[in-house]
PDB file of C-alpha atoms and ligand atoms in Angstrom:
ATOM      1  CA  MET A   1      31.801 -33.241 -22.939  1.00  0.00           C
ATOM      2  CA  THR A   2      32.609 -30.782 -20.188  1.00  0.00           C
ATOM      3  CA  CYS A   3      35.260 -27.640 -20.078  1.00  0.00           C
ATOM      4  CA  VAL A   4      37.268 -27.017 -17.453  1.00  0.00           C
ATOM      5  CA  HIS A   5      38.958 -23.601 -17.095  1.00  0.00           C
ATOM      6  CA  ALA A   6      40.368 -21.783 -13.562  1.00  0.00           C
ATOM      7  CA  VAL A   7      40.567 -18.730 -12.932  1.00  0.00           C
ATOM      8  CA  LEU A   8      43.446 -17.431 -11.154  1.00  0.00           C
ATOM      9  CA  SER A   9      43.308 -13.705  -9.601  1.00  0.00           C
ATOM     10  CA  PRO A  10      40.877 -11.284  -8.712  1.00  0.00           C
ATOM     11  CA  PRO A  11      40.735  -9.136 -11.475  1.00  0.00           C
ATOM     12  CA  GLU A  12      39.868 -12.412 -13.640  1.00  0.00           C
ATOM     13  CA  ILE A  13      37.255 -12.505 -11.428  1.00  0.00           C
ATOM     14  CA  SER A  14      35.841  -9.133 -11.594  1.00  0.00           C
ATOM     15  CA  ASP A  15      36.037  -9.773 -15.413  1.00  0.00           C
ATOM     16  CA  LEU A  16      33.311 -12.893 -14.799  1.00  0.00           C
ATOM     17  CA  ARG A  17      30.957  -9.859 -14.361  1.00  0.00           C
ATOM     18  CA  SER A  18      30.501  -9.306 -17.525  1.00  0.00           C
ATOM     19  CA  VAL A  19      30.751 -13.296 -18.815  1.00  0.00           C
ATOM     20  CA  ASP A  20      27.908 -14.947 -19.541  1.00  0.00           C
ATOM     21  CA  LEU A  21      28.387 -17.237 -16.812  1.00  0.00           C
ATOM     22  CA  GLY A  22      24.387 -19.537 -18.141  1.00  0.00           C
ATOM     23  CA  GLY A  23      25.535 -22.616 -18.803  1.00  0.00           C
ATOM     24  CA  THR A  24      28.230 -23.256 -16.327  1.00  0.00           C
ATOM     25  CA  VAL A  25      29.084 -24.301 -12.898  1.00  0.00           C
ATOM     26  CA  CYS A  26      31.115 -21.756 -10.746  1.00  0.00           C
ATOM     27  CA  VAL A  27      33.411 -23.701  -7.917  1.00  0.00           C
ATOM     28  CA  VAL A  28      34.550 -20.854  -5.614  1.00  0.00           C
ATOM     29  CA  PHE A  29      37.649 -22.171  -4.003  1.00  0.00           C
ATOM     30  CA  ASP A  30      38.811 -19.553  -1.118  1.00  0.00           C
ATOM     31  CA  VAL A  31      40.567 -21.960   1.150  1.00  0.00           C
ATOM     32  CA  LEU A  32      42.067 -20.137   3.560  1.00  0.00           C
ATOM     33  CA  ARG A  33      39.581 -19.758   4.608  1.00  0.00           C
ATOM     34  CA  ALA A  34      35.715 -17.764   2.953  1.00  0.00           C
ATOM     35  CA  THR A  35      35.575 -21.365   1.405  1.00  0.00           C
ATOM     36  CA  SER A  36      36.100 -23.638   3.964  1.00  0.00           C
ATOM     37  CA  SER A  37      34.032 -21.713   7.200  1.00  0.00           C
ATOM     38  CA  ILE A  38      31.243 -21.659   4.804  1.00  0.00           C
ATOM     39  CA  VAL A  39      31.247 -25.479   4.235  1.00  0.00           C
ATOM     40  CA  THR A  40      31.765 -25.768   7.707  1.00  0.00           C
ATOM     41  CA  GLY A  41      28.552 -23.801   8.447  1.00  0.00           C
ATOM     42  CA  ILE A  42      26.813 -26.096   6.028  1.00  0.00           C
ATOM     43  CA  ALA A  43      28.048 -29.005   7.059  1.00  0.00           C
ATOM     44  CA  HIS A  44      26.998 -28.126  10.522  1.00  0.00           C
ATOM     45  CA  GLY A  45      23.976 -27.416  10.093  1.00  0.00           C
ATOM     46  CA  VAL A  46      23.837 -23.703   9.358  1.00  0.00           C
ATOM     47  CA  HIS A  47      20.024 -22.870   7.239  1.00  0.00           C
ATOM     48  CA  ARG A  48      21.463 -19.914   4.619  1.00  0.00           C
ATOM     49  CA  ILE A  49      24.628 -17.712   4.750  1.00  0.00           C
ATOM     50  CA  PHE A  50      24.846 -14.614   2.612  1.00  0.00           C
ATOM     51  CA  PRO A  51      28.112 -13.295   1.327  1.00  0.00           C
ATOM     52  CA  ALA A  52      28.611  -9.133   1.604  1.00  0.00           C
ATOM     53  CA  GLU A  53      31.149  -7.990  -0.797  1.00  0.00           C
ATOM     54  CA  THR A  54      31.738  -4.927   1.484  1.00  0.00           C
ATOM     55  CA  ILE A  55      30.936  -4.086   5.389  1.00  0.00           C
ATOM     56  CA  GLU A  56      28.042  -1.693   4.556  1.00  0.00           C
ATOM     57  CA  GLU A  57      25.962  -4.802   2.445  1.00  0.00           C
ATOM     58  CA  ALA A  58      26.385  -6.754   5.383  1.00  0.00           C
ATOM     59  CA  ARG A  59      24.790  -4.180   7.843  1.00  0.00           C
ATOM     60  CA  GLU A  60      22.349  -4.163   5.096  1.00  0.00           C
ATOM     61  CA  ILE A  61      21.417  -7.231   4.689  1.00  0.00           C
ATOM     62  CA  LYS A  62      21.388  -7.665   8.356  1.00  0.00           C
ATOM     63  CA  ALA A  63      18.756  -4.614   8.637  1.00  0.00           C
ATOM     64  CA  THR A  64      16.278  -7.511   6.845  1.00  0.00           C
ATOM     65  CA  HIS A  65      17.314 -10.171   8.413  1.00  0.00           C
ATOM     66  CA  PRO A  66      18.093  -9.259  12.183  1.00  0.00           C
ATOM     67  CA  GLU A  67      17.875 -12.537  13.387  1.00  0.00           C
ATOM     68  CA  ALA A  68      21.790 -12.923  11.140  1.00  0.00           C
ATOM     69  CA  LEU A  69      24.704 -13.562  13.001  1.00  0.00           C
ATOM     70  CA  LEU A  70      27.733 -10.683  11.172  1.00  0.00           C
ATOM     71  CA  GLY A  71      30.709 -12.558  10.933  1.00  0.00           C
ATOM     72  CA  GLY A  72      33.553 -12.332   8.559  1.00  0.00           C
ATOM     73  CA  GLU A  73      37.120 -10.541   8.060  1.00  0.00           C
ATOM     74  CA  ARG A  74      39.574  -7.664   7.328  1.00  0.00           C
ATOM     75  CA  LYS A  75      43.022  -8.456   7.902  1.00  0.00           C
ATOM     76  CA  GLY A  76      42.371 -11.533   8.673  1.00  0.00           C
ATOM     77  CA  GLU A  77      40.286 -10.358  11.993  1.00  0.00           C
ATOM     78  CA  ARG A  78      36.727 -10.171  12.964  1.00  0.00           C
ATOM     79  CA  ILE A  79      35.721  -6.642  12.469  1.00  0.00           C
ATOM     80  CA  ALA A  80      34.534  -4.388  14.729  1.00  0.00           C
ATOM     81  CA  GLY A  81      31.080  -4.903  15.803  1.00  0.00           C
ATOM     82  CA  PHE A  82      30.156  -7.808  14.658  1.00  0.00           C
ATOM     83  CA  ASP A  83      29.429 -11.412  16.168  1.00  0.00           C
ATOM     84  CA  ILE A  84      31.574 -13.672  14.384  1.00  0.00           C
ATOM     85  CA  GLY A  85      34.842 -13.722  12.548  1.00  0.00           C
ATOM     86  CA  ASN A  86      36.460 -15.881   9.381  1.00  0.00           C
ATOM     87  CA  SER A  87      37.859 -18.856  11.675  1.00  0.00           C
ATOM     88  CA  PRO A  88      35.817 -22.535  10.714  1.00  0.00           C
ATOM     89  CA  ALA A  89      35.146 -23.013  14.563  1.00  0.00           C
ATOM     90  CA  GLU A  90      33.433 -20.229  14.660  1.00  0.00           C
ATOM     91  CA  TYR A  91      30.655 -21.973  11.908  1.00  0.00           C
ATOM     92  CA  CYS A  92      30.453 -24.835  14.102  1.00  0.00           C
ATOM     93  CA  GLU A  93      27.724 -24.292  16.338  1.00  0.00           C
ATOM     94  CA  LEU A  94      25.501 -22.739  14.334  1.00  0.00           C
ATOM     95  CA  LYS A  95      22.778 -25.262  13.782  1.00  0.00           C
ATOM     96  CA  GLY A  96      19.280 -23.528  12.636  1.00  0.00           C
ATOM     97  CA  ARG A  97      21.002 -19.686  12.477  1.00  0.00           C
ATOM     98  CA  GLU A  98      21.570 -17.596   9.200  1.00  0.00           C
ATOM     99  CA  ILE A  99      24.633 -15.678   8.905  1.00  0.00           C
ATOM    100  CA  ILE A 100      25.471 -13.161   6.630  1.00  0.00           C
ATOM    101  CA  THR A 101      29.550 -13.010   5.849  1.00  0.00           C
ATOM    102  CA  THR A 102      31.907 -10.294   3.951  1.00  0.00           C
ATOM    103  CA  THR A 103      35.694 -11.443   3.420  1.00  0.00           C
ATOM    104  CA  THR A 104      38.467 -10.382   1.365  1.00  0.00           C
ATOM    105  CA  ASN A 105      38.763 -11.887  -1.173  1.00  0.00           C
ATOM    106  CA  GLY A 106      35.774 -14.397  -1.037  1.00  0.00           C
ATOM    107  CA  THR A 107      32.915 -13.693  -0.664  1.00  0.00           C
ATOM    108  CA  PHE A 108      33.837 -11.072  -3.743  1.00  0.00           C
ATOM    109  CA  ALA A 109      34.543 -14.335  -5.861  1.00  0.00           C
ATOM    110  CA  LEU A 110      31.229 -15.864  -4.639  1.00  0.00           C
ATOM    111  CA  ARG A 111      28.753 -12.695  -6.047  1.00  0.00           C
ATOM    112  CA  ALA A 112      30.795 -11.585  -8.698  1.00  0.00           C
ATOM    113  CA  CYS A 113      29.462 -15.394 -10.218  1.00  0.00           C
ATOM    114  CA  GLU A 114      26.109 -15.091  -9.256  1.00  0.00           C
ATOM    115  CA  ARG A 115      24.970 -15.303 -12.522  1.00  0.00           C
ATOM    116  CA  ALA A 116      25.966 -18.297 -13.211  1.00  0.00           C
ATOM    117  CA  LYS A 117      24.900 -22.031 -13.350  1.00  0.00           C
ATOM    118  CA  ALA A 118      25.370 -23.321  -9.937  1.00  0.00           C
ATOM    119  CA  ILE A 119      27.490 -21.791  -7.544  1.00  0.00           C
ATOM    120  CA  LEU A 120      28.840 -23.509  -5.357  1.00  0.00           C
ATOM    121  CA  PRO A 121      31.927 -23.202  -2.314  1.00  0.00           C
ATOM    122  CA  GLY A 122      34.791 -24.992  -3.195  1.00  0.00           C
ATOM    123  CA  SER A 123      36.903 -26.395  -0.053  1.00  0.00           C
ATOM    124  CA  LEU A 124      39.676 -29.320   0.418  1.00  0.00           C
ATOM    125  CA  LEU A 125      37.247 -30.173   3.480  1.00  0.00           C
ATOM    126  CA  ASN A 126      34.005 -31.458   1.180  1.00  0.00           C
ATOM    127  CA  ILE A 127      35.995 -32.682  -2.176  1.00  0.00           C
ATOM    128  CA  GLY A 128      34.861 -35.480  -2.196  1.00  0.00           C
ATOM    129  CA  GLY A 129      31.136 -34.441  -1.582  1.00  0.00           C
ATOM    130  CA  LEU A 130      31.738 -31.591  -4.654  1.00  0.00           C
ATOM    131  CA  ALA A 131      33.219 -33.541  -7.286  1.00  0.00           C
ATOM    132  CA  ALA A 132      30.208 -35.544  -7.254  1.00  0.00           C
ATOM    133  CA  THR A 133      27.948 -33.129  -6.852  1.00  0.00           C
ATOM    134  CA  VAL A 134      30.151 -31.537  -9.924  1.00  0.00           C
ATOM    135  CA  ALA A 135      29.316 -35.065 -12.210  1.00  0.00           C
ATOM    136  CA  GLU A 136      26.053 -35.129 -11.258  1.00  0.00           C
ATOM    137  CA  LEU A 137      25.056 -31.537 -12.300  1.00  0.00           C
ATOM    138  CA  ALA A 138      27.439 -32.864 -15.589  1.00  0.00           C
ATOM    139  CA  PRO A 139      27.819 -28.852 -17.128  1.00  0.00           C
ATOM    140  CA  GLU A 140      28.778 -28.063 -20.300  1.00  0.00           C
ATOM    141  CA  ASN A 141      31.180 -25.394 -19.122  1.00  0.00           C
ATOM    142  CA  LEU A 142      33.136 -25.496 -15.251  1.00  0.00           C
ATOM    143  CA  LEU A 143      34.388 -22.569 -14.226  1.00  0.00           C
ATOM    144  CA  LEU A 144      37.098 -22.925 -10.788  1.00  0.00           C
ATOM    145  CA  VAL A 145      37.703 -19.727  -9.412  1.00  0.00           C
ATOM    146  CA  CYS A 146      39.913 -19.016  -7.073  1.00  0.00           C
ATOM    147  CA  ALA A 147      40.032 -16.534  -4.819  1.00  0.00           C
ATOM    148  CA  GLY A 148      43.691 -15.509  -4.581  1.00  0.00           C
ATOM    149  CA  THR A 149      45.186 -13.102  -1.844  1.00  0.00           C
ATOM    150  CA  GLY A 150      44.584  -8.970  -1.698  1.00  0.00           C
ATOM    151  CA  ARG A 151      45.127  -9.039  -5.828  1.00  0.00           C
ATOM    152  CA  GLY A 152      46.636 -12.463  -6.477  1.00  0.00           C
ATOM    153  CA  PHE A 153      47.443 -15.413  -7.452  1.00  0.00           C
ATOM    154  CA  ALA A 154      46.781 -17.425  -4.195  1.00  0.00           C
ATOM    155  CA  MET A 155      48.227 -21.061  -4.390  1.00  0.00           C
ATOM    156  CA  GLU A 156      45.915 -23.113  -1.394  1.00  0.00           C
ATOM    157  CA  ASP A 157      42.650 -21.819  -3.547  1.00  0.00           C
ATOM    158  CA  ALA A 158      44.817 -23.691  -7.229  1.00  0.00           C
ATOM    159  CA  ILE A 159      45.491 -26.637  -4.898  1.00  0.00           C
ATOM    160  CA  GLY A 160      41.977 -26.813  -4.083  1.00  0.00           C
ATOM    161  CA  ALA A 161      40.923 -26.680  -8.205  1.00  0.00           C
ATOM    162  CA  GLY A 162      43.176 -29.249  -8.694  1.00  0.00           C
ATOM    163  CA  ALA A 163      42.050 -31.641  -6.101  1.00  0.00           C
ATOM    164  CA  LEU A 164      38.418 -31.039  -7.550  1.00  0.00           C
ATOM    165  CA  ILE A 165      39.525 -32.014 -11.334  1.00  0.00           C
ATOM    166  CA  GLU A 166      41.297 -35.154 -10.109  1.00  0.00           C
ATOM    167  CA  ARG A 167      38.548 -36.145  -7.965  1.00  0.00           C
ATOM    168  CA  LEU A 168      36.335 -35.494 -11.499  1.00  0.00           C
ATOM    169  CA  PRO A 169      35.711 -38.911 -14.506  1.00  0.00           C
ATOM    170  CA  ARG A 170      38.578 -38.570 -16.025  1.00  0.00           C
ATOM    171  CA  SER A 171      36.532 -39.432 -19.496  1.00  0.00           C
ATOM    172  CA  GLY A 172      34.644 -36.130 -21.330  1.00  0.00           C
ATOM    173  CA  LEU A 173      36.701 -33.486 -19.498  1.00  0.00           C
ATOM    174  CA  GLU A 174      38.626 -31.225 -21.889  1.00  0.00           C
ATOM    175  CA  LEU A 175      40.989 -29.292 -19.448  1.00  0.00           C
ATOM    176  CA  SER A 176      42.252 -25.744 -20.022  1.00  0.00           C
ATOM    177  CA  ASP A 177      45.802 -25.013 -19.494  1.00  0.00           C
ATOM    178  CA  ALA A 178      45.247 -23.506 -16.410  1.00  0.00           C
ATOM    179  CA  ALA A 179      42.520 -26.806 -15.736  1.00  0.00           C
ATOM    180  CA  ARG A 180      45.406 -28.291 -16.143  1.00  0.00           C
ATOM    181  CA  ALA A 181      48.418 -26.289 -14.256  1.00  0.00           C
ATOM    182  CA  VAL A 182      45.988 -26.448 -10.920  1.00  0.00           C
ATOM    183  CA  LEU A 183      45.443 -30.493 -12.021  1.00  0.00           C
ATOM    184  CA  ASN A 184      49.400 -30.677 -11.909  1.00  0.00           C
ATOM    185  CA  LEU A 185      50.472 -28.446  -8.516  1.00  0.00           C
ATOM    186  CA  HIS A 186      47.271 -30.694  -6.316  1.00  0.00           C
ATOM    187  CA  ARG A 187      49.487 -33.161  -8.475  1.00  0.00           C
ATOM    188  CA  PHE A 188      52.933 -32.002  -6.365  1.00  0.00           C
ATOM    189  CA  TYR A 189      51.253 -30.584  -3.284  1.00  0.00           C
ATOM    190  CA  ALA A 190      48.831 -34.023  -2.760  1.00  0.00           C
ATOM    191  CA  GLY A 191      51.449 -35.737  -0.449  1.00  0.00           C
ATOM    192  CA  ASP A 192      51.973 -33.015   1.987  1.00  0.00           C
ATOM    193  CA  LEU A 193      48.886 -30.458   2.368  1.00  0.00           C
ATOM    194  CA  LEU A 194      49.478 -29.348   5.376  1.00  0.00           C
ATOM    195  CA  SER A 195      52.735 -28.226   4.627  1.00  0.00           C
ATOM    196  CA  ALA A 196      51.437 -26.224   1.642  1.00  0.00           C
ATOM    197  CA  LEU A 197      48.518 -24.669   3.145  1.00  0.00           C
ATOM    198  CA  SER A 198      50.781 -23.285   5.956  1.00  0.00           C
ATOM    199  CA  THR A 199      53.631 -21.475   3.611  1.00  0.00           C
ATOM    200  CA  SER A 200      51.244 -19.792   1.443  1.00  0.00           C
ATOM    201  CA  LYS A 201      51.570 -15.837   1.553  1.00  0.00           C
ATOM    202  CA  ASN A 202      48.113 -16.239   3.134  1.00  0.00           C
ATOM    203  CA  GLY A 203      48.757 -19.040   5.456  1.00  0.00           C
ATOM    204  CA  ARG A 204      52.168 -17.278   6.971  1.00  0.00           C
ATOM    205  CA  ALA A 205      50.113 -14.391   7.787  1.00  0.00           C
ATOM    206  CA  LEU A 206      47.178 -16.293   9.947  1.00  0.00           C
ATOM    207  CA  ALA A 207      49.573 -17.949  11.386  1.00  0.00           C
ATOM    208  CA  ARG A 208      51.478 -14.618  12.649  1.00  0.00           C
ATOM    209  CA  ILE A 209      48.113 -13.558  14.490  1.00  0.00           C
ATOM    210  CA  GLY A 210      48.039 -16.899  15.607  1.00  0.00           C
ATOM    211  CA  LYS A 211      45.232 -18.880  13.213  1.00  0.00           C
ATOM    212  CA  THR A 212      47.763 -22.017  12.778  1.00  0.00           C
ATOM    213  CA  ARG A 213      44.686 -24.594  13.515  1.00  0.00           C
ATOM    214  CA  ASP A 214      42.513 -22.511  11.199  1.00  0.00           C
ATOM    215  CA  ILE A 215      45.522 -23.792   8.770  1.00  0.00           C
ATOM    216  CA  GLU A 216      45.068 -27.413  10.291  1.00  0.00           C
ATOM    217  CA  TRP A 217      41.989 -26.891  10.205  1.00  0.00           C
ATOM    218  CA  CYS A 218      41.238 -26.276   6.101  1.00  0.00           C
ATOM    219  CA  ALA A 219      44.273 -28.511   5.204  1.00  0.00           C
ATOM    220  CA  GLN A 220      41.918 -31.205   6.035  1.00  0.00           C
ATOM    221  CA  VAL A 221      40.336 -33.572   2.770  1.00  0.00           C
ATOM    222  CA  SER A 222      37.216 -34.990   2.241  1.00  0.00           C
ATOM    223  CA  VAL A 223      35.951 -34.714   5.845  1.00  0.00           C
ATOM    224  CA  TYR A 224      32.318 -33.222   5.093  1.00  0.00           C
ATOM    225  CA  PRO A 225      30.078 -34.853   2.944  1.00  0.00           C
ATOM    226  CA  GLU A 226      27.909 -32.023   2.246  1.00  0.00           C
ATOM    227  CA  VAL A 227      27.834 -29.500  -0.687  1.00  0.00           C
ATOM    228  CA  GLY A 228      26.346 -25.776  -0.735  1.00  0.00           C
ATOM    229  CA  CYS A 229      24.961 -23.504  -3.546  1.00  0.00           C
ATOM    230  CA  MET A 230      24.321 -19.814  -3.763  1.00  0.00           C
ATOM    231  CA  ALA A 231      20.796 -18.957  -5.573  1.00  0.00           C
ATOM    232  CA  ASP A 232      19.241 -15.646  -5.069  1.00  0.00           C
ATOM    233  CA  GLY A 233      22.659 -14.366  -2.996  1.00  0.00           C
ATOM    234  CA  MET A 234      22.753 -17.382   0.112  1.00  0.00           C
ATOM    235  CA  ILE A 235      24.127 -20.247   0.076  1.00  0.00           C
ATOM    236  CA  THR A 236      21.579 -23.313   1.477  1.00  0.00           C
ATOM    237  CA  ILE A 237      22.671 -27.168   1.949  1.00  0.00           C
ATOM    238  CA  HIS A 238      22.346 -28.240  -1.840  1.00  0.00           C
ATOM    239  CA  ARG A 239      19.812 -31.147  -2.167  1.00  0.00           C
ATOM    240  CA  GLY A 240      20.513 -33.128  -5.728  1.00  0.00           C
TER     241      GLY A 240
HETATM  242  C1  MLT B   1      39.578 -14.092   2.451  1.00  0.00           C
HETATM  243  O1  MLT B   1      37.906 -13.530   1.678  1.00  0.00           O
HETATM  244  O2  MLT B   1      40.431 -13.222   1.830  1.00  0.00           O
HETATM  245  C2  MLT B   1      39.768 -15.105   3.072  1.00  0.00           C
HETATM  246  O3  MLT B   1      39.155 -15.889   3.584  1.00  0.00           O
HETATM  247  C3  MLT B   1      40.624 -13.966   4.276  1.00  0.00           C
HETATM  248  C4  MLT B   1      40.921 -14.701   6.206  1.00  0.00           C
HETATM  249  O4  MLT B   1      39.901 -15.624   5.766  1.00  0.00           O
HETATM  250  O5  MLT B   1      41.647 -14.258   6.481  1.00  0.00           O
END
């Protein structure tokens, strides 16, 4: 039996730091755009990705990994002096490279789960591969961590979490109320994910700064079979 639960906002995510996640697999969704960009990088052969919580921490990691590129965003835009921003297209041609990334919500959510049994960056882009990986890990507890926007709930992250539940073998799952809510939200929007993402708060903010292409990219479903996993503060490809 796998107990499935979803956390839906940053304050709940902060609380995870004091929870025993030893028997828990966490899948972290920041569909627009942090975990979608991370998955894109891993699928295109990026060697390692270090999620940092702050710009200062990103620079500290850079001091010990001078070859790594600095990436991420604040207010959706590339951080001054950094090599790349947080658009998935920027993570496509960096085969063999290392990236240190810091984003407003996504990298914070990944790091809040760092004591979990396994931590997988989630996206629609590799949702089939994620479901297969979760089924193979057969965890006692599956926690779907929805990174949110600012301090609040983000619809696109909940839709991603629901898309994962939808693809898991139904028998042997016990869904919390929050897990049932994200599953039903996904069912409501499954026929038009692009418009769901485009009309979300984060989608509208990205469109305002000219990043419509990123929304289209992140709305694609199961275009990558690869799955990443985070251990010891770095994300690499999951090798089963
Ligand atoms: C985040 O981590 O909050 C996001 O990925 C924001 C963004 O990409 O604009």
